[in-house]
CSV table of C-alpha atoms in Angstrom, one decimal:
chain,number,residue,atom,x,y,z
A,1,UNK,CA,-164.7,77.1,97.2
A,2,UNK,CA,-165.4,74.7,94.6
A,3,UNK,CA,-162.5,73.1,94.8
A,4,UNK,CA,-162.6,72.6,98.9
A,5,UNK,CA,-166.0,70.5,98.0
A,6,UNK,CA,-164.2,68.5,96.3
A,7,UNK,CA,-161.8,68.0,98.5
A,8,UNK,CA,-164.2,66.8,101.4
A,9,UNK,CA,-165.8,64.8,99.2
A,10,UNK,CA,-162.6,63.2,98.5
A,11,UNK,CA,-161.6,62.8,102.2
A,12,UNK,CA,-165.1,61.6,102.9
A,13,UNK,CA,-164.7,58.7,100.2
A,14,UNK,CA,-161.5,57.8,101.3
A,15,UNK,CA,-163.0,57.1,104.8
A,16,UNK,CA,-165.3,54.8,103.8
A,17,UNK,CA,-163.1,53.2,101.1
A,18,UNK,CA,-161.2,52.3,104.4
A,19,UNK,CA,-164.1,51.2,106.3
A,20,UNK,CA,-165.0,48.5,103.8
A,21,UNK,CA,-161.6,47.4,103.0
A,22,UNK,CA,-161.1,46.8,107.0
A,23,UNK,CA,-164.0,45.1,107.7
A,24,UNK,CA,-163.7,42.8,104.3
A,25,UNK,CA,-160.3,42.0,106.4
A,26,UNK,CA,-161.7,41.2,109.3
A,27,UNK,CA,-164.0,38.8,107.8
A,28,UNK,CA,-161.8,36.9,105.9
A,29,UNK,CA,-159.0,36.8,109.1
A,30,UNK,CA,-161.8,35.4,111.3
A,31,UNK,CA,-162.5,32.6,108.8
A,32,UNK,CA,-159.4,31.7,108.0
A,33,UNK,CA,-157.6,32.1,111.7
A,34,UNK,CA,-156.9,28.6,113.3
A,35,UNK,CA,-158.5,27.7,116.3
A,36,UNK,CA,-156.2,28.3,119.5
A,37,UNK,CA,-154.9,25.4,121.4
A,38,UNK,CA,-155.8,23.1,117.8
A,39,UNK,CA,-153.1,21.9,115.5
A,40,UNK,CA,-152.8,24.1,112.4
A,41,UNK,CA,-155.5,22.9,109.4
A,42,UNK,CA,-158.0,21.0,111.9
A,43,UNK,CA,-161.1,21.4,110.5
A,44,UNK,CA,-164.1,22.2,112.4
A,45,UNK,CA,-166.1,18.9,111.3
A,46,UNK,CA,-163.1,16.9,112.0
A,47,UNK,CA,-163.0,18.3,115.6
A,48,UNK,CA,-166.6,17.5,116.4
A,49,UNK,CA,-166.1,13.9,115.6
A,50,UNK,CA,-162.8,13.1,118.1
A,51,UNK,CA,-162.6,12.1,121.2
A,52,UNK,CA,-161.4,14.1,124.4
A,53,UNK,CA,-158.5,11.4,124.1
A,54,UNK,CA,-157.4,12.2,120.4
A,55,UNK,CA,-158.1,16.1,120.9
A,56,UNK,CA,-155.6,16.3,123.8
A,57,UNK,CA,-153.0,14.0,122.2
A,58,UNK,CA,-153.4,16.9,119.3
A,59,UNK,CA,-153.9,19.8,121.1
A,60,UNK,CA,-150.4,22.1,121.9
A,61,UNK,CA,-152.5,24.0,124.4
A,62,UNK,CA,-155.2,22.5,126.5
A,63,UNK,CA,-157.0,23.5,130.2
A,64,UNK,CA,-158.6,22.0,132.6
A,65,UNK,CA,-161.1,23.2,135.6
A,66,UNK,CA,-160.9,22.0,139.2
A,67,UNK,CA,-163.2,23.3,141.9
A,68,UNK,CA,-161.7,22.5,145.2
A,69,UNK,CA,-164.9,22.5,148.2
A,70,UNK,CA,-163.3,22.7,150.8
A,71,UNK,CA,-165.1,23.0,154.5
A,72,UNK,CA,-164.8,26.7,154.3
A,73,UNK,CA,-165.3,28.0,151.1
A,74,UNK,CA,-165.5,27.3,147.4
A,75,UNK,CA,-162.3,27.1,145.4
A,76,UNK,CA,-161.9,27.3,141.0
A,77,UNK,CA,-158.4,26.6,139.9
A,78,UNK,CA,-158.2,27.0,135.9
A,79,UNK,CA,-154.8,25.5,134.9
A,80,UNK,CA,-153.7,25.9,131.1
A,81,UNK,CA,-150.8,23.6,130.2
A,82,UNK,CA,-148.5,23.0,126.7
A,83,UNK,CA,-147.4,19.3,125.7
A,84,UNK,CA,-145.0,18.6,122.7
A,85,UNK,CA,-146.2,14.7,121.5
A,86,UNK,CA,-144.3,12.3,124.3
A,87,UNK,CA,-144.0,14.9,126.4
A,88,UNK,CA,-144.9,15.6,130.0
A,89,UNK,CA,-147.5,18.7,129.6
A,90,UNK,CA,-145.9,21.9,131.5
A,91,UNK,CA,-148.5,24.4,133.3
A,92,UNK,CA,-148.3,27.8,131.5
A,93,UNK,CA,-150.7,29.7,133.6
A,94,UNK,CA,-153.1,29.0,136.9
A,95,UNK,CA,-156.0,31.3,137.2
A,96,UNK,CA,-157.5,30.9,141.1
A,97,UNK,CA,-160.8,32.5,142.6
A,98,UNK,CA,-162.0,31.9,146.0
A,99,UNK,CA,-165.8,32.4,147.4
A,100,UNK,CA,-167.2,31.7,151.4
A,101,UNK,CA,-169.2,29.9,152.7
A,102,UNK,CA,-168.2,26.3,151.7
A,103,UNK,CA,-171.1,23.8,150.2
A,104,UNK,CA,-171.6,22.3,153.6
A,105,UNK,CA,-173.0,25.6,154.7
A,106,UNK,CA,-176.0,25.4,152.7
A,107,UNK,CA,-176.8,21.4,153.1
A,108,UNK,CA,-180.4,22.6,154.3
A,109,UNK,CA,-180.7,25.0,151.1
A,110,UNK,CA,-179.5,23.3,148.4
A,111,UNK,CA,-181.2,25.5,145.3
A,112,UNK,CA,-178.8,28.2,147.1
A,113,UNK,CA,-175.7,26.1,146.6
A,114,UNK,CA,-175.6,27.1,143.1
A,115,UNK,CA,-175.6,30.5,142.9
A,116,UNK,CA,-171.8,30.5,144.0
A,117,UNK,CA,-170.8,27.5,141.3
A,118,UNK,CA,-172.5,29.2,138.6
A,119,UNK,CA,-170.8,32.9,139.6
A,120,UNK,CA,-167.3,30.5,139.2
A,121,UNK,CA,-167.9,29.1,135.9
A,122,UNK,CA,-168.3,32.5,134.0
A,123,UNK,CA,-164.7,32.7,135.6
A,124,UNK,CA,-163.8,29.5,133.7
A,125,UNK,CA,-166.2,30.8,130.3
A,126,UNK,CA,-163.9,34.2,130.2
A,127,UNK,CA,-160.7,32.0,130.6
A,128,UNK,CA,-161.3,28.9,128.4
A,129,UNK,CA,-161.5,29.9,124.9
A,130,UNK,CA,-164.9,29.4,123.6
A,131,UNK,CA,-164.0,26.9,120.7
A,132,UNK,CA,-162.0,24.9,124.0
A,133,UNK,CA,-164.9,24.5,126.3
A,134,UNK,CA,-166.2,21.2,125.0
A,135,UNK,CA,-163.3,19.3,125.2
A,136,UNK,CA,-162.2,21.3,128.7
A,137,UNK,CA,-162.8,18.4,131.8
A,138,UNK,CA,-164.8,20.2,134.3
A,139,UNK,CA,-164.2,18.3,137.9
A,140,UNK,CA,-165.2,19.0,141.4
A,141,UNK,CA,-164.0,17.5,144.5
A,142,UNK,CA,-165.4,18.2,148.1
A,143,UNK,CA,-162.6,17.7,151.3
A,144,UNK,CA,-163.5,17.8,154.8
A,145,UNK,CA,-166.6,19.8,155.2
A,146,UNK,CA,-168.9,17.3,153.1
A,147,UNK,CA,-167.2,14.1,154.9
A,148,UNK,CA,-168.6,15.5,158.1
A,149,UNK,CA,-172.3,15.7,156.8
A,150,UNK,CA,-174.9,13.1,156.9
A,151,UNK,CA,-174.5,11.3,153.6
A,152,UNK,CA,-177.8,11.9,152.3
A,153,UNK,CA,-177.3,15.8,152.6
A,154,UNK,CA,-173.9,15.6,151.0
A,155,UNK,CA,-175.2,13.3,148.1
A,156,UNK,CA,-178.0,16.6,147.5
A,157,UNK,CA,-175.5,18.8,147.2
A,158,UNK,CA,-173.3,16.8,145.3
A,159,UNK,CA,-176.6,16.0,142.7
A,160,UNK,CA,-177.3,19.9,142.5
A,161,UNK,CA,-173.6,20.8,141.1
A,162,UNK,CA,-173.7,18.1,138.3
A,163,UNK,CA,-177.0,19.2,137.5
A,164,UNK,CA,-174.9,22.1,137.0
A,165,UNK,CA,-172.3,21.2,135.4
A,166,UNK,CA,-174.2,19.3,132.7
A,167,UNK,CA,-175.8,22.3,131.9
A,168,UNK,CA,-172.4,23.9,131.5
A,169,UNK,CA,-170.6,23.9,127.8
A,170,UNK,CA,-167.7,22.0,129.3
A,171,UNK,CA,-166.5,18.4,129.5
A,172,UNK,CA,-168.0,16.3,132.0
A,173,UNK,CA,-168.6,12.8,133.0
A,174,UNK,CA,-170.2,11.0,135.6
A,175,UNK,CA,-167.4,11.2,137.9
A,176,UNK,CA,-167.0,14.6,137.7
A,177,UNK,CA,-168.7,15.3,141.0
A,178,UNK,CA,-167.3,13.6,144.2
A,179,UNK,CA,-166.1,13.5,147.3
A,180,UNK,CA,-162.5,12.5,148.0
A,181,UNK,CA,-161.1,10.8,150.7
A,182,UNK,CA,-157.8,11.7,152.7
A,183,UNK,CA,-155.6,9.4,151.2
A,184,UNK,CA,-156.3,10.5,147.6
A,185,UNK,CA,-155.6,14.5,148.7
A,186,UNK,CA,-152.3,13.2,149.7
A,187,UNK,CA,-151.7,11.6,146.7
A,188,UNK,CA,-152.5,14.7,144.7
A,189,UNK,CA,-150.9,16.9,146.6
A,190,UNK,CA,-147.8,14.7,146.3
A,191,UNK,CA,-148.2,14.9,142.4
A,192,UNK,CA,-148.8,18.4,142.5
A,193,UNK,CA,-145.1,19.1,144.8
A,194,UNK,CA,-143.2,16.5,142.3
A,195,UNK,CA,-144.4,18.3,139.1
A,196,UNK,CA,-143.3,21.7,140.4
A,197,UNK,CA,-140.1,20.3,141.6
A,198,UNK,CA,-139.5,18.9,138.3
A,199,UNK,CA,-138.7,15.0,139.4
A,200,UNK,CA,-141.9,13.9,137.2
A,201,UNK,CA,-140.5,14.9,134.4
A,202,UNK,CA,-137.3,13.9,134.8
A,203,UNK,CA,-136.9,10.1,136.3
A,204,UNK,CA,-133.1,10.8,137.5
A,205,UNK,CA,-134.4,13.7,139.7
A,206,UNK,CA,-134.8,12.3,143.4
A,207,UNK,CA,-138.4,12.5,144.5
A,208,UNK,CA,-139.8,14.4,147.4
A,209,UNK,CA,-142.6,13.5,150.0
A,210,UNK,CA,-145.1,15.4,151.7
A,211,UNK,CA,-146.9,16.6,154.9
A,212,UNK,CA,-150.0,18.0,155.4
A,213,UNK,CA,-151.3,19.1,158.8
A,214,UNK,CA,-155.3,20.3,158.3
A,215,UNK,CA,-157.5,21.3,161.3
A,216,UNK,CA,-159.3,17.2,161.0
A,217,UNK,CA,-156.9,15.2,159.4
A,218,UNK,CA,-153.2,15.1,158.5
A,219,UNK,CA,-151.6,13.0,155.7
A,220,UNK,CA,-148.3,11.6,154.6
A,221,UNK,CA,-146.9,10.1,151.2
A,222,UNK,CA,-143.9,9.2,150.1
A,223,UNK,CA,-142.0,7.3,146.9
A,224,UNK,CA,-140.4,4.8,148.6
A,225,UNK,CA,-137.3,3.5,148.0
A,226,UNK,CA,-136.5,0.6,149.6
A,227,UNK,CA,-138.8,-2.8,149.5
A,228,UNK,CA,-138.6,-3.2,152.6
A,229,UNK,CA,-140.7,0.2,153.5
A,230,UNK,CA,-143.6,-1.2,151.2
A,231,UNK,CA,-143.6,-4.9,152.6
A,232,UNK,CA,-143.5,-3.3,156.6
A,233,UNK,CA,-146.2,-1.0,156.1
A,234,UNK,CA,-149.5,-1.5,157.7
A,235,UNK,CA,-152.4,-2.4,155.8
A,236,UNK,CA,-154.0,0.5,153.7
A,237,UNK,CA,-150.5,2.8,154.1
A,238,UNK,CA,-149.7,1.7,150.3
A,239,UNK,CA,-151.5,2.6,146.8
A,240,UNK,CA,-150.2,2.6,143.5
A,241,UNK,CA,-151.5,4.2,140.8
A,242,UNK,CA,-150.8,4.8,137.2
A,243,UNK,CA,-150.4,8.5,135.4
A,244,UNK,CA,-147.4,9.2,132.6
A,245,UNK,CA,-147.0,5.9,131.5
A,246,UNK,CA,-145.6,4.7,134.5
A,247,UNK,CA,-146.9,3.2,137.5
A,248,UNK,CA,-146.3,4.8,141.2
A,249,UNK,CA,-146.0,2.7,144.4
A,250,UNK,CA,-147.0,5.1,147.6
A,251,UNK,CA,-147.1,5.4,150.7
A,252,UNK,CA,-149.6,7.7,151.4
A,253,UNK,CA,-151.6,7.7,154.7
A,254,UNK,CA,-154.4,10.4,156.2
A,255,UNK,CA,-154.8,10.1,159.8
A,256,UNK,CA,-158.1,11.7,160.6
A,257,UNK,CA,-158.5,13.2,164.1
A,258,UNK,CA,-154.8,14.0,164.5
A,259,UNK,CA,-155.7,17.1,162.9
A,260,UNK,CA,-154.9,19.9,164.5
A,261,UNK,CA,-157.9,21.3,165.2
A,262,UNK,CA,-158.9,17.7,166.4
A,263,UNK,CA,-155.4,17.2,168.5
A,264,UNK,CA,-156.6,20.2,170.7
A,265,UNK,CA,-160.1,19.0,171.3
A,266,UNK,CA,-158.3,15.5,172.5
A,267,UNK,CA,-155.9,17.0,174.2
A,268,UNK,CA,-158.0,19.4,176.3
A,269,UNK,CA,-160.3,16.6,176.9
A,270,UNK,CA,-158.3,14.8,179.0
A,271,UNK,CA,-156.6,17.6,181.2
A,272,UNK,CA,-157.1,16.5,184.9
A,273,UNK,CA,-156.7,18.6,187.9
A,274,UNK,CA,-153.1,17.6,188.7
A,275,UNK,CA,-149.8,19.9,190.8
A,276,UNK,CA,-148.6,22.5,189.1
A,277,UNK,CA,-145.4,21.6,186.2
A,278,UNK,CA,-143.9,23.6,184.0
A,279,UNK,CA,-146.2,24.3,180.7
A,280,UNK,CA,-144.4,22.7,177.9
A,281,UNK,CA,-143.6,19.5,180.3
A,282,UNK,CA,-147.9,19.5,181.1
A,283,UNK,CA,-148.1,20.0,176.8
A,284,UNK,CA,-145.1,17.0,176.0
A,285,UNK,CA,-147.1,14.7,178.7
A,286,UNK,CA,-150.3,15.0,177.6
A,287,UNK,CA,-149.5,15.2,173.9
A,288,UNK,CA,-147.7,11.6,173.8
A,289,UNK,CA,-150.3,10.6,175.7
A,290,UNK,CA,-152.9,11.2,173.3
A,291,UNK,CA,-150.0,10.3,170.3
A,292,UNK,CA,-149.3,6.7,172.0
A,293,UNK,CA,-149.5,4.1,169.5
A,294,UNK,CA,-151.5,6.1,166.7
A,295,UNK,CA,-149.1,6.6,164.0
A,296,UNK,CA,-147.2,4.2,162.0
A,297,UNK,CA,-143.4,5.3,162.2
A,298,UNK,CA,-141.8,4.6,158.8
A,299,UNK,CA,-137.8,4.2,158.8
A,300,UNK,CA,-137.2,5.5,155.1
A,301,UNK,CA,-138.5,9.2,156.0
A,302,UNK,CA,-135.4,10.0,157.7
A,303,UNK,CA,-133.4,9.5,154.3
A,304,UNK,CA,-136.2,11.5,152.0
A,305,UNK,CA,-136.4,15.0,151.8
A,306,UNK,CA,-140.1,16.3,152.5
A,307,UNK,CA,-142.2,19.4,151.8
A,308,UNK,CA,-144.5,20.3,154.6
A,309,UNK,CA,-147.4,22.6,154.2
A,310,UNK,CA,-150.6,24.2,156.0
A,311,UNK,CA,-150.4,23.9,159.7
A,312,UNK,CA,-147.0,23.7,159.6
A,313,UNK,CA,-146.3,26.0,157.8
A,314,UNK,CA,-149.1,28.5,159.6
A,315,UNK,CA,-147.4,28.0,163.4
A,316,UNK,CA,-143.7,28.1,161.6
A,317,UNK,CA,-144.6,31.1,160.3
A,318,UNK,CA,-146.0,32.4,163.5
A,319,UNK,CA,-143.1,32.5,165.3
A,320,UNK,CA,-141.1,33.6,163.0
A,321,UNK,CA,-139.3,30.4,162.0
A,322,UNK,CA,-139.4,31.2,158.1
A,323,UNK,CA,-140.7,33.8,156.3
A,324,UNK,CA,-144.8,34.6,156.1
A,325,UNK,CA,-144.6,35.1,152.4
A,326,UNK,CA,-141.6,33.2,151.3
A,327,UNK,CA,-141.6,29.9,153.3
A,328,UNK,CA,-138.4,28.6,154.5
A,329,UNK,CA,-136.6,25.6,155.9
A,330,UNK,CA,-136.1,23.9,159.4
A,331,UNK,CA,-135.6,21.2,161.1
A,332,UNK,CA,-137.6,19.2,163.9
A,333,UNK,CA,-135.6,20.7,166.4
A,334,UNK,CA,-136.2,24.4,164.9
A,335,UNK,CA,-140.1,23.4,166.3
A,336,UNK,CA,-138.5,22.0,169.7
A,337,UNK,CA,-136.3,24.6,170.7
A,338,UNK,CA,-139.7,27.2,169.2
A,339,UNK,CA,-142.3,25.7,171.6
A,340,UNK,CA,-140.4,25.6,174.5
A,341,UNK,CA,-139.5,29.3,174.1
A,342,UNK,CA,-143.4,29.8,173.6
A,343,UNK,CA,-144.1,27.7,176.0
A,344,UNK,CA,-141.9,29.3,178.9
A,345,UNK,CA,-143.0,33.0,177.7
A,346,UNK,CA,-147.2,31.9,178.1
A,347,UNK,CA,-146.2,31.4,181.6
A,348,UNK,CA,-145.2,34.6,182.4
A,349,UNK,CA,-147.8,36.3,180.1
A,350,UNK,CA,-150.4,34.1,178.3
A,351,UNK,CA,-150.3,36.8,174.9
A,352,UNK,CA,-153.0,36.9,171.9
A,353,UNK,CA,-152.3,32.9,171.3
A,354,UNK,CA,-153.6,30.2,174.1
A,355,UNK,CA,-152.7,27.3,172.1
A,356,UNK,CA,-149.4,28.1,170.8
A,357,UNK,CA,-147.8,26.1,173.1
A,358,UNK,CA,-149.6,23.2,172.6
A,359,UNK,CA,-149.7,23.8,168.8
A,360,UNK,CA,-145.9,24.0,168.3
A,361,UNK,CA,-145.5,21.1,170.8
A,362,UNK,CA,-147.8,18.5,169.1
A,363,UNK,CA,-146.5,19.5,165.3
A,364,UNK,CA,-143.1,18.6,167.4
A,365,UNK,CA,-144.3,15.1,168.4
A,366,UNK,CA,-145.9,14.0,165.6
A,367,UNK,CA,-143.1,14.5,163.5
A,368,UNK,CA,-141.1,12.3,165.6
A,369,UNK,CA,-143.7,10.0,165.9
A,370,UNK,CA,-143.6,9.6,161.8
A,371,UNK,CA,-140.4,8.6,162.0
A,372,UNK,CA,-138.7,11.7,161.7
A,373,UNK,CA,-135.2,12.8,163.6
A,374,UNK,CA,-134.8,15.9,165.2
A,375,UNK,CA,-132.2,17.3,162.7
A,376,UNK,CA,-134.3,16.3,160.1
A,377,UNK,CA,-134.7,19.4,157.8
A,378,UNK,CA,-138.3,20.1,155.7
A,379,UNK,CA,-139.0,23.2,153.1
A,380,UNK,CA,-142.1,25.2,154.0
A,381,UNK,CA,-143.7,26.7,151.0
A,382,UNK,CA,-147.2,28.0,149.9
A,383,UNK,CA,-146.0,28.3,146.4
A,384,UNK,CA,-143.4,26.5,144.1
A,385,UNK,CA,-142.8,28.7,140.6
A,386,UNK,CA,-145.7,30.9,141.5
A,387,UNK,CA,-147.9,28.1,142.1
A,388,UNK,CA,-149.8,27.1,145.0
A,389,UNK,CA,-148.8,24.0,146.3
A,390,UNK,CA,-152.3,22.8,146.7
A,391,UNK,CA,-154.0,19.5,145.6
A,392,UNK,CA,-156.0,20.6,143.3
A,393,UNK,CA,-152.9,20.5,140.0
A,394,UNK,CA,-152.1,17.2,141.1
A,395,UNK,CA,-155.7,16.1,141.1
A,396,UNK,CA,-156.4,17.8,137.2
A,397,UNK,CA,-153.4,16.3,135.9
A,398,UNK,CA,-154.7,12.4,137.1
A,399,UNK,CA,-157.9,13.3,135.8
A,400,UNK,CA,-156.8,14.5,132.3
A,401,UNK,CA,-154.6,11.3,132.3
A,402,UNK,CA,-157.0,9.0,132.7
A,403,UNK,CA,-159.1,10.0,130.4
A,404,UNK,CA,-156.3,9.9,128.1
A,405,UNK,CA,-156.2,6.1,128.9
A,406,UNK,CA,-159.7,5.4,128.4
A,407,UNK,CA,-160.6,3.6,124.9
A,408,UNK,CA,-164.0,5.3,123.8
């Protein structure tokens, strides 16, 4: 009897003998432990005093937070990237969360606006490690739905998410609220499509352009390769910009109302009561008709290859031209040969989608009109290594450059 006493008393001991040992551990691992995304030995005091410009050039792991507001709905995309010194930084990991309506929707209750940002930053808060967030750039830029608004309705909205993010533990500046215009989401989408492809980081790796067909607008950029595309192009089809240490000269051009949302309205707005022809004839007429003379038609794009995406790749999708998940590629005359097929089918039986026919028959004359040939071939994709093929990565990684490039 005695001797099971003991025994517990023994066990008992050896519990808590355990205990402390453990948590004596666990102190001195959490002082010790080096910060994540730091080099090894930075001190904390050290770290307060740099720059966002020395931490990153440091830093083996950084993030950075985009919020994409678009017309319908409220986009966070948290990218995490690795750089080695004199490297390009590589994308290790993209966490996205979506949330409708989009700003615009509350432009006459703006204190509401904020209850959706605020539900998105604890998104960034759980991703961001804590001892990241102050040198993390938090960035939002608004697309079609605040360009439509009066401008002193936008600018309210606008005023009520810095407010925000100023209040937030991340890294902000006075430009990190704004509204962009189309040119610049073709650029970064453009950035975005030649990072995934790889032809950033490596200069002997052709380029590739692309085209993006929203429901208002639809752009077009390009590297060009020839001086001759860059001294023929109209005025305001040409930017250059600097990110990488090296300077790009684009051709990047958003045409707003050729949309395709927008095309339709045009389009519809000008049927007249005329004999009866056959439906993708009626679609081609009125199609050029409302095309005549609108776009530019650059001679380069027929020697490029191009990445096309939204629209596109909705109506390619559609009718089975490439594969819903996967994407695909086709040619112009893929499109052709698809509307008139739709096309001759609606007459017979209209189906579950009016404006198929005229869909599929303007995204065929506007590529032709942008210089493009019929056997022309284009890749369709939503993602590219698991990433979407949005603007928003192309976008961060200007932003985090030029802050790179600022002298504080």
């Amino acid at each position: 009897m005695e001797a099971m006493k003991i025994s517990k008393r023994f066990f008992a001991f050896g519990i808590l003998a355990c205990i402390a040992i453990y948590v004596a551990y666990m102190k001195w691992h959490l002082d010790s432990k080096p910060l994540v995304g730091a080099t090894e030995g930075a001190a904390e005091s050290r770290r307060d005093k740099v720059s966002h410009q020395a931490l990153t050039t440091e830093l083996s792991v950084f993030y950075g937070i985009m919020f994409d507001a678009g017309s319908t709905g409220t986009r966070i995309h948290i990218f995490k990237f690795t750089q080695q010194p004199k490297e390009t930084p590589k994308l290790t990991h993209e966490t996205f969360k979506a949330l409708k309506p989009g700003l615009s929707a509350y432009a006459d209750d703006v204190e509401k606006s904020g209850q959706g940002i605020k539900e998105l930053l604890e998104v960034a808060k759980k991703e961001v490690p804590m001892e990241l967030w102050k040198f993390t750039p938090l960035v939002l830029k608004a697309t079609a739905g605040l360009r439509l608004l009066p401008g002193e309705k936008a600018q309210k909205l606008l005023d009520k998410v810095k407010e925000i993010f100023q209040a937030s533990p991340f890294f902000v500046r006075d430009n990190c609220v704004s509204i962009m215009n189309g040119t610049d989401e073709g650029i970064s989408a453009w950035i975005t499509i030649n990072f995934l492809t790889g032809s950033l980081d490596d200069p002997q790796k052709r380029s590739v352009g692309m085209l993006d067909l929203g429901g208002g607008s639809t752009q077009i950029t390009f590297l060009p390769h020839t001086e001759a595309t860059l001294q023929t192009s109209p005025a305001g089809h040409t930017t250059s910009f600097q990110m990488f240490n090296s300077t790009y000269k684009l051709y990047s051009y958003s045409y707003l109302g050729l949309g395709l949302m927008s095309a339709r309205l045009a389009i519809l707005g000008g049927v007249e009561g005329k004999p009866w022809e056959p439906l993708y004839e009626s679609c081609s007429n009125k199609v050029a008709k409302m095309l005549y003379k609108k776009v530019h038609k650059a001679e380069e794009v027929k020697d490029l290859d191009f990445y096309a995406f939204s629209y596109y790749y909705d109506r390619a999708a559609e009718v089975g031209l490439i594969d819903k998940e996967k994407g695909g590629s086709l040619t112009v005359n893929d499109f052709e040969i698809a509307a008139k097929y739709v096309c001759k089918t609606m007459e017979i039986s209209p189906g579950s989608s009016p404006f198929l026919c005229m869909d599929l028959t303007y995204i065929t004359f506007l590529l032709q009109e942008l210089g493009f040939p019929k056997t022309q071939v284009f890749k369709l994709a939503r993602k590219i290594n698991n990433v979407e093929t949005s603007w928003a990565l192309g976008a961060t990684f200007h932003y985090i450059d030029s802050l790179n490039r600022l002298k504080y």
